[in-house]
Short mmCIF file of C-alpha atoms and ligand atoms in Angstrom, two decimals:
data_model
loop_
_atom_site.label_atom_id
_atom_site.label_comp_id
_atom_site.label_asym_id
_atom_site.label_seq_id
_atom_site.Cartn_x
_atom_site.Cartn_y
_atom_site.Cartn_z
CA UNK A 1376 68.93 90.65 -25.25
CA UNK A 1377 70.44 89.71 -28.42
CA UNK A 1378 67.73 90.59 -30.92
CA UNK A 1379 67.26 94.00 -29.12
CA UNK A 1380 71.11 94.93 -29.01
CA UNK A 1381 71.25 94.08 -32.86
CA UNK A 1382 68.28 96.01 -33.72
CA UNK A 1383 69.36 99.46 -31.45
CA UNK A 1384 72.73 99.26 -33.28
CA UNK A 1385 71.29 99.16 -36.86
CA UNK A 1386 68.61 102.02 -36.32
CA UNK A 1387 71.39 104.11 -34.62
CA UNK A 1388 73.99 102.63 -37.74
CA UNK A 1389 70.82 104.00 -40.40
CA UNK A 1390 70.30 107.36 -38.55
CA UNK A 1391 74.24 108.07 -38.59
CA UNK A 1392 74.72 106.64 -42.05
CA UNK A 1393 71.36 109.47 -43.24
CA UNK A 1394 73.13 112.57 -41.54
CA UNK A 1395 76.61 111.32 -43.04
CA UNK A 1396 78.08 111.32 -39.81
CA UNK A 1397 80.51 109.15 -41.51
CA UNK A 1398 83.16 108.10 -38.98
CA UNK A 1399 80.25 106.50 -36.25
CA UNK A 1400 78.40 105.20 -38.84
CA UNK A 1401 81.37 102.86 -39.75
CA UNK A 1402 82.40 101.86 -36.51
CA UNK A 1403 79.27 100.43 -36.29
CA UNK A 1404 78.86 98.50 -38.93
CA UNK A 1405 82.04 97.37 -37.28
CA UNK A 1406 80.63 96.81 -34.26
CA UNK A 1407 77.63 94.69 -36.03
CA UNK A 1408 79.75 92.60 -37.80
CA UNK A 1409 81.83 91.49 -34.93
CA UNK A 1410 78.73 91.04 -32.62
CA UNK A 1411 77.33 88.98 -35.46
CA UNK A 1412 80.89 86.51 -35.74
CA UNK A 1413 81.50 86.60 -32.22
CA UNK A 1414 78.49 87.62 -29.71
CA UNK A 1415 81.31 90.38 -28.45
CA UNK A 1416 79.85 93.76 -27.40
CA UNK A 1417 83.58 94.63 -26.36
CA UNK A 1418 84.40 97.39 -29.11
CA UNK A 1419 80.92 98.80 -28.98
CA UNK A 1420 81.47 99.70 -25.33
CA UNK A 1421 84.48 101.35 -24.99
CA UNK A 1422 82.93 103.77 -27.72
CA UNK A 1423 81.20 105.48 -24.43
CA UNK A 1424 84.82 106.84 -23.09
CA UNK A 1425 82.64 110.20 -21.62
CA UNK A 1426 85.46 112.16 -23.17
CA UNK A 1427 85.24 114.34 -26.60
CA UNK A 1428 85.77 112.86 -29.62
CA UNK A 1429 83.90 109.69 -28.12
CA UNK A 1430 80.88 108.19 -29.18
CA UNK A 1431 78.57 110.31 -26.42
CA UNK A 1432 80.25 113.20 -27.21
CA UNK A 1433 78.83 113.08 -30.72
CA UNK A 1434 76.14 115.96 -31.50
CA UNK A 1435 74.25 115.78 -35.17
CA UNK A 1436 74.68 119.66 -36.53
CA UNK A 1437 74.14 121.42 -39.65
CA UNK A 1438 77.43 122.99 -38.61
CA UNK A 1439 79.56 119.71 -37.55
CA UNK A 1440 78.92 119.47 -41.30
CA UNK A 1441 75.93 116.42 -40.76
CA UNK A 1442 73.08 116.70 -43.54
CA UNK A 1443 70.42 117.80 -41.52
CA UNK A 1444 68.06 120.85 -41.51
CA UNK A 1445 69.00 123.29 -38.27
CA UNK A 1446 64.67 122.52 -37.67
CA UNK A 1447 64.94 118.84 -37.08
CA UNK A 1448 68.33 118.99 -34.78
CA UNK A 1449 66.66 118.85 -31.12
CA UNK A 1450 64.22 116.32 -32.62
CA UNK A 1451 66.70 114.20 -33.83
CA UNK A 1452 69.30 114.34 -31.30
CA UNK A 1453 66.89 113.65 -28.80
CA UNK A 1454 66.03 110.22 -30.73
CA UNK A 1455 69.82 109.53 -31.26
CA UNK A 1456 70.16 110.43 -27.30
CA UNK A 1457 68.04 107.79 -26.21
CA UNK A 1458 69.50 105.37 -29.06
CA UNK A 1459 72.21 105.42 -27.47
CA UNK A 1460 71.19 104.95 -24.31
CA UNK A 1461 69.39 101.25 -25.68
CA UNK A 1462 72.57 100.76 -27.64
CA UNK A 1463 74.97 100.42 -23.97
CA UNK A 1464 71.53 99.11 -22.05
CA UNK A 1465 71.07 96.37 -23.91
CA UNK A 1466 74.66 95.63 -24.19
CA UNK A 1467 75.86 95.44 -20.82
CA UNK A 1468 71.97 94.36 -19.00
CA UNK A 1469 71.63 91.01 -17.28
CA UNK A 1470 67.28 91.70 -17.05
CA UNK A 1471 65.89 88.90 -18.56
CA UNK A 1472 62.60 90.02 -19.23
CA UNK A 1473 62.28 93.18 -21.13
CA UNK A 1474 59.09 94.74 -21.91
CA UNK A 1475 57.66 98.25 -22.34
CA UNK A 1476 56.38 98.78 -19.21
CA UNK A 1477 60.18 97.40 -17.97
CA UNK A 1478 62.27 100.06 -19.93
CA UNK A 1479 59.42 102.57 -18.72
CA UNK A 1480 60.54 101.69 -15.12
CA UNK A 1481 64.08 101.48 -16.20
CA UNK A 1482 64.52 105.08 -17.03
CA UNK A 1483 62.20 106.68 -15.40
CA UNK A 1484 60.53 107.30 -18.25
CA UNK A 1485 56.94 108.92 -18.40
CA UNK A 1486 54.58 106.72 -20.36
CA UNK A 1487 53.09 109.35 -23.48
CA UNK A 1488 52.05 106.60 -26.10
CA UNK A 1489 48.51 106.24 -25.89
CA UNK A 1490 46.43 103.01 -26.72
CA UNK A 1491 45.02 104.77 -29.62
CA UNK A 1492 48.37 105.41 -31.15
CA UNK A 1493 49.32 101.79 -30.47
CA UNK A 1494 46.85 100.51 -32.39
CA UNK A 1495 47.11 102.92 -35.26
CA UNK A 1496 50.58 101.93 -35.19
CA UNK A 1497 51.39 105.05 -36.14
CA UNK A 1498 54.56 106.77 -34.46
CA UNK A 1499 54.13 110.36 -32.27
CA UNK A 1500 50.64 110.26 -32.86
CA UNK A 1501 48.42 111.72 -29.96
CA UNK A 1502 46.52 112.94 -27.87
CA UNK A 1503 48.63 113.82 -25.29
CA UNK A 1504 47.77 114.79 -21.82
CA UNK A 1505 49.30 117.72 -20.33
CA UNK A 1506 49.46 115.48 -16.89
CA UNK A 1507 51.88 113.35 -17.83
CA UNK A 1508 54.25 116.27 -19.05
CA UNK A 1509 56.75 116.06 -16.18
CA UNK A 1510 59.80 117.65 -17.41
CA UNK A 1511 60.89 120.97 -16.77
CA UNK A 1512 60.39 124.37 -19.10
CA UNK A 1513 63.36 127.02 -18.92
CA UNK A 1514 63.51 130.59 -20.30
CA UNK A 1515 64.62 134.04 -18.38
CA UNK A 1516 62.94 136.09 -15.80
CA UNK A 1517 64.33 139.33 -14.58
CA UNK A 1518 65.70 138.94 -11.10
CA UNK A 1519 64.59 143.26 -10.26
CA UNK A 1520 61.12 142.97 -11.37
CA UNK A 1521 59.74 139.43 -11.96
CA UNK A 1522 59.44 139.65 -15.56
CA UNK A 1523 59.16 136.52 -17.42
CA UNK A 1524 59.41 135.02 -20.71
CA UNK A 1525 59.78 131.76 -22.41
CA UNK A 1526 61.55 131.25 -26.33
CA UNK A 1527 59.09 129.84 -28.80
CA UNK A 1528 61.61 127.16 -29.52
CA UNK A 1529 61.86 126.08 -26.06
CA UNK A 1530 58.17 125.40 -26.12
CA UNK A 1531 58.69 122.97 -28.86
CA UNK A 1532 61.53 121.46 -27.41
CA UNK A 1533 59.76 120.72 -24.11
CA UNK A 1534 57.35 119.01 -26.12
CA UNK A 1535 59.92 116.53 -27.75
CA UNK A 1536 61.64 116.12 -24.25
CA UNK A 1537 58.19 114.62 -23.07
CA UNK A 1538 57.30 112.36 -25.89
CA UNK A 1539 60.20 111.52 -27.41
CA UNK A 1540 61.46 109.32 -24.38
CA UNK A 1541 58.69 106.53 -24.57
CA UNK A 1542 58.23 106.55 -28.32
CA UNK A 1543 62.04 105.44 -28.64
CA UNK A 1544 61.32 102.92 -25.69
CA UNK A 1545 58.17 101.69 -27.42
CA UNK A 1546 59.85 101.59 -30.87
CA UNK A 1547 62.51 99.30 -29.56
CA UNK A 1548 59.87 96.61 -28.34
CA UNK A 1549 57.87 96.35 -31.29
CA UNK A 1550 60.82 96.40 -33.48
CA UNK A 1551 59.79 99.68 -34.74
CA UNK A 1552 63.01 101.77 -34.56
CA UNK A 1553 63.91 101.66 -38.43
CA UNK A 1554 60.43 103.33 -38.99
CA UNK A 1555 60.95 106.06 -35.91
CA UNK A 1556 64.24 106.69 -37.33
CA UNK A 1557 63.30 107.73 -40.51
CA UNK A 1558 60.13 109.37 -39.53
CA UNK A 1559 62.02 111.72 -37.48
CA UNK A 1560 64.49 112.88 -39.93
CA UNK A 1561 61.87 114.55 -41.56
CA UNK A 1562 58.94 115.21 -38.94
CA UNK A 1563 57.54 118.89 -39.22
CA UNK A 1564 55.46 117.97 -36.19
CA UNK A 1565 52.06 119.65 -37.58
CA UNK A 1566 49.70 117.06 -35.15
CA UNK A 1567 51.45 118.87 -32.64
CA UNK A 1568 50.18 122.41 -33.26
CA UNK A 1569 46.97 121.98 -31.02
CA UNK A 1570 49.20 120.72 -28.15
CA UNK A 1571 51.41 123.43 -28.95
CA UNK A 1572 48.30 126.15 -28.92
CA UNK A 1573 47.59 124.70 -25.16
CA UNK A 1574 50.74 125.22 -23.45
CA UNK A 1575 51.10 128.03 -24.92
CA UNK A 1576 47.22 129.21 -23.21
CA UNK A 1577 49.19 127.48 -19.71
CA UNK A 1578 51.85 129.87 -20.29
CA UNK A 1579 50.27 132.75 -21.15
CA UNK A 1580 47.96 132.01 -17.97
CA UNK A 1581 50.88 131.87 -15.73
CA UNK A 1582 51.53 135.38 -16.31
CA UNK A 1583 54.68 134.68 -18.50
CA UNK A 1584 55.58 136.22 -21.79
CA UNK A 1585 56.38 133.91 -24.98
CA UNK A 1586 58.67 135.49 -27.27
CA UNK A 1587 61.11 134.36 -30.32
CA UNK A 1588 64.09 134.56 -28.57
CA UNK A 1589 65.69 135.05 -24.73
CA UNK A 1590 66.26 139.37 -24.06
CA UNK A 1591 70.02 140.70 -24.54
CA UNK A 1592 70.61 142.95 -22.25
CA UNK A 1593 67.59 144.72 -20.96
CA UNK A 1594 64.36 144.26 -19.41
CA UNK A 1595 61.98 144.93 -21.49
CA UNK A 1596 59.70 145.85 -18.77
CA UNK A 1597 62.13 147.68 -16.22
CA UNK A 1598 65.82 148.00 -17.97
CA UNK A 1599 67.74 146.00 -15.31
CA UNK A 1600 70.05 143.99 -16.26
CA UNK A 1601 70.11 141.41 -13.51
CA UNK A 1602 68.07 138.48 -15.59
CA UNK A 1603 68.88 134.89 -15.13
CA UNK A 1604 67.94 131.77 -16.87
CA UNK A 1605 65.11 130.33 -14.83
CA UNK A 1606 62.89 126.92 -15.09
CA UNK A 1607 59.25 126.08 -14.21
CA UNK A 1608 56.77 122.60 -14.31
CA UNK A 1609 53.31 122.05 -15.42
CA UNK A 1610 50.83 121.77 -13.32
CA UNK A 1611 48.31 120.60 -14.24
CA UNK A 1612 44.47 120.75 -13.54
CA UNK A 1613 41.42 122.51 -15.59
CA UNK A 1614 43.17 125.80 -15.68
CA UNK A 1615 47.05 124.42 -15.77
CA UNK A 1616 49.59 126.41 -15.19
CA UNK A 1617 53.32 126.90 -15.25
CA UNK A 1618 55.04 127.25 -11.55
CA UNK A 1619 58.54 127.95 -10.81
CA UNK A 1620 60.61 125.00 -9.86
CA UNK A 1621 62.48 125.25 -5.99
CA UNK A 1622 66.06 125.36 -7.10
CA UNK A 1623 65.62 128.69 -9.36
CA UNK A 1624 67.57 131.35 -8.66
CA UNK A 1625 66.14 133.99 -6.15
CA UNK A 1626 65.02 136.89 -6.66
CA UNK A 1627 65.60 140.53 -5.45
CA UNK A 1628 62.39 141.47 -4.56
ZN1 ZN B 901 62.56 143.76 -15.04
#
């Protein structure tokens, strides 16, 4: 797993050393250099100490003082998530064949990249079908009267939390990580508006409201205040629609 391990830890190495997130960016250089002397993937590991202040803790923010735009934050911490992730999995794996369709399998990982965008070679391109977007949606419903809405940005980030996934895994097997790296830093995601324009119509259709930001205090529609965060899936079919997932909260009615 060699060549894989190497090339997780420079794309993760380039995407810290971009944001200036100084202190990781060093240790793994570090972490490089001893890996290249010695085959040891010893430091590296006991980065992940699942504690704050360790390397999983880490979160790329305009306000942890990282250069980075507040609109590319989800994006990119979504790509330096699963960077991660390939950083300790090919690390610590015994799997002696690793392919796409093996990291798919791995982590459970929805397969979005199309053969058209393989070919093209070019990185988040679609189309995407709304089938294969399994993850969940969240946003607030008021617990009195049913009312429900969903944050613009959380349509966007639903988005990224379907495609990102097996772009990073496809990256990393056709030693395409350097290029997804710096692609994402600066994505403004404009092939995605027509994706964007459907879920929207599946949202609207499922009798939720979109709006640019969760409700305070209020509902809008009858002043209680008993609202709740709550989280649907796509299903999907001519007319798809958003339905409420089982383990939502209940509601009073
Ligand atoms: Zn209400």
């Amino acid at each position: 797993m060699s060549g894989y391990y190497e090339n997780s830890l420079i794309a993760t190495s380039l995407l810290l050393q971009k944001v200036k997130a100084t202190y990781w960016h060093k240790w793994l250089r570090k972490d490089l250099e001893i890996w290249n002397e010695s085959g040891s993937v010893e430091r590296h590991l006991s980065a992940y100490a699942g504690c704050p202040g360790s390397f999983d803790d880490l979160v790329i923010l305009s306000i942890n003082g990282h250069k980075i735009d507040s609109e590319y934050e989800y994006q990119v911490n979504l790509v330096f998530y699963w960077l991660r992730i390939l950083c300790y999995f090919f690390a610590t794996t015994k799997k002696k064949r690793i392919n796409f369709k093996t990291l798919l399998e791995e982590f459970s990982v929805e397969n979005l990249v199309l053969s058209k965008a393989k070919k093209e070679a070019e990185l988040f391109i679609g189309p995407y079908k709304l089938a294969n977007f399994k993850t969940e949606i969240s946003g607030e419903r008021c617990l009195d009267c049913g009312y429900a809405i969903i944050p613009d940005n959380k349509i966007d980030q639903f988005i990224l939390d379907n495609i990102i996934p097996s772009w990073v895994l496809w990256a990393s097997v056709n030693n395409r990580l350097i290029d997804l790296v710096n692609r994402i830093l600066q994505w403004q995601r404009t092939e995605l508006d027509e994706l964007k324009q459907e879920i929207c119509d599946c949202i609207r259709r499922s009798s939720i409201e979109i709006r640019g930001s969760m409700w305070s205090k209020k509902c809008p529609q009858c002043k209680s205040k008993d609202h709740a965060v709550y989280r649907w899936k796509l299903r999907s079919s001519k007319k798809s629609r958003f339905f409420p997932v089982k383990n939502n909260i209940k509601l009073n009615f």
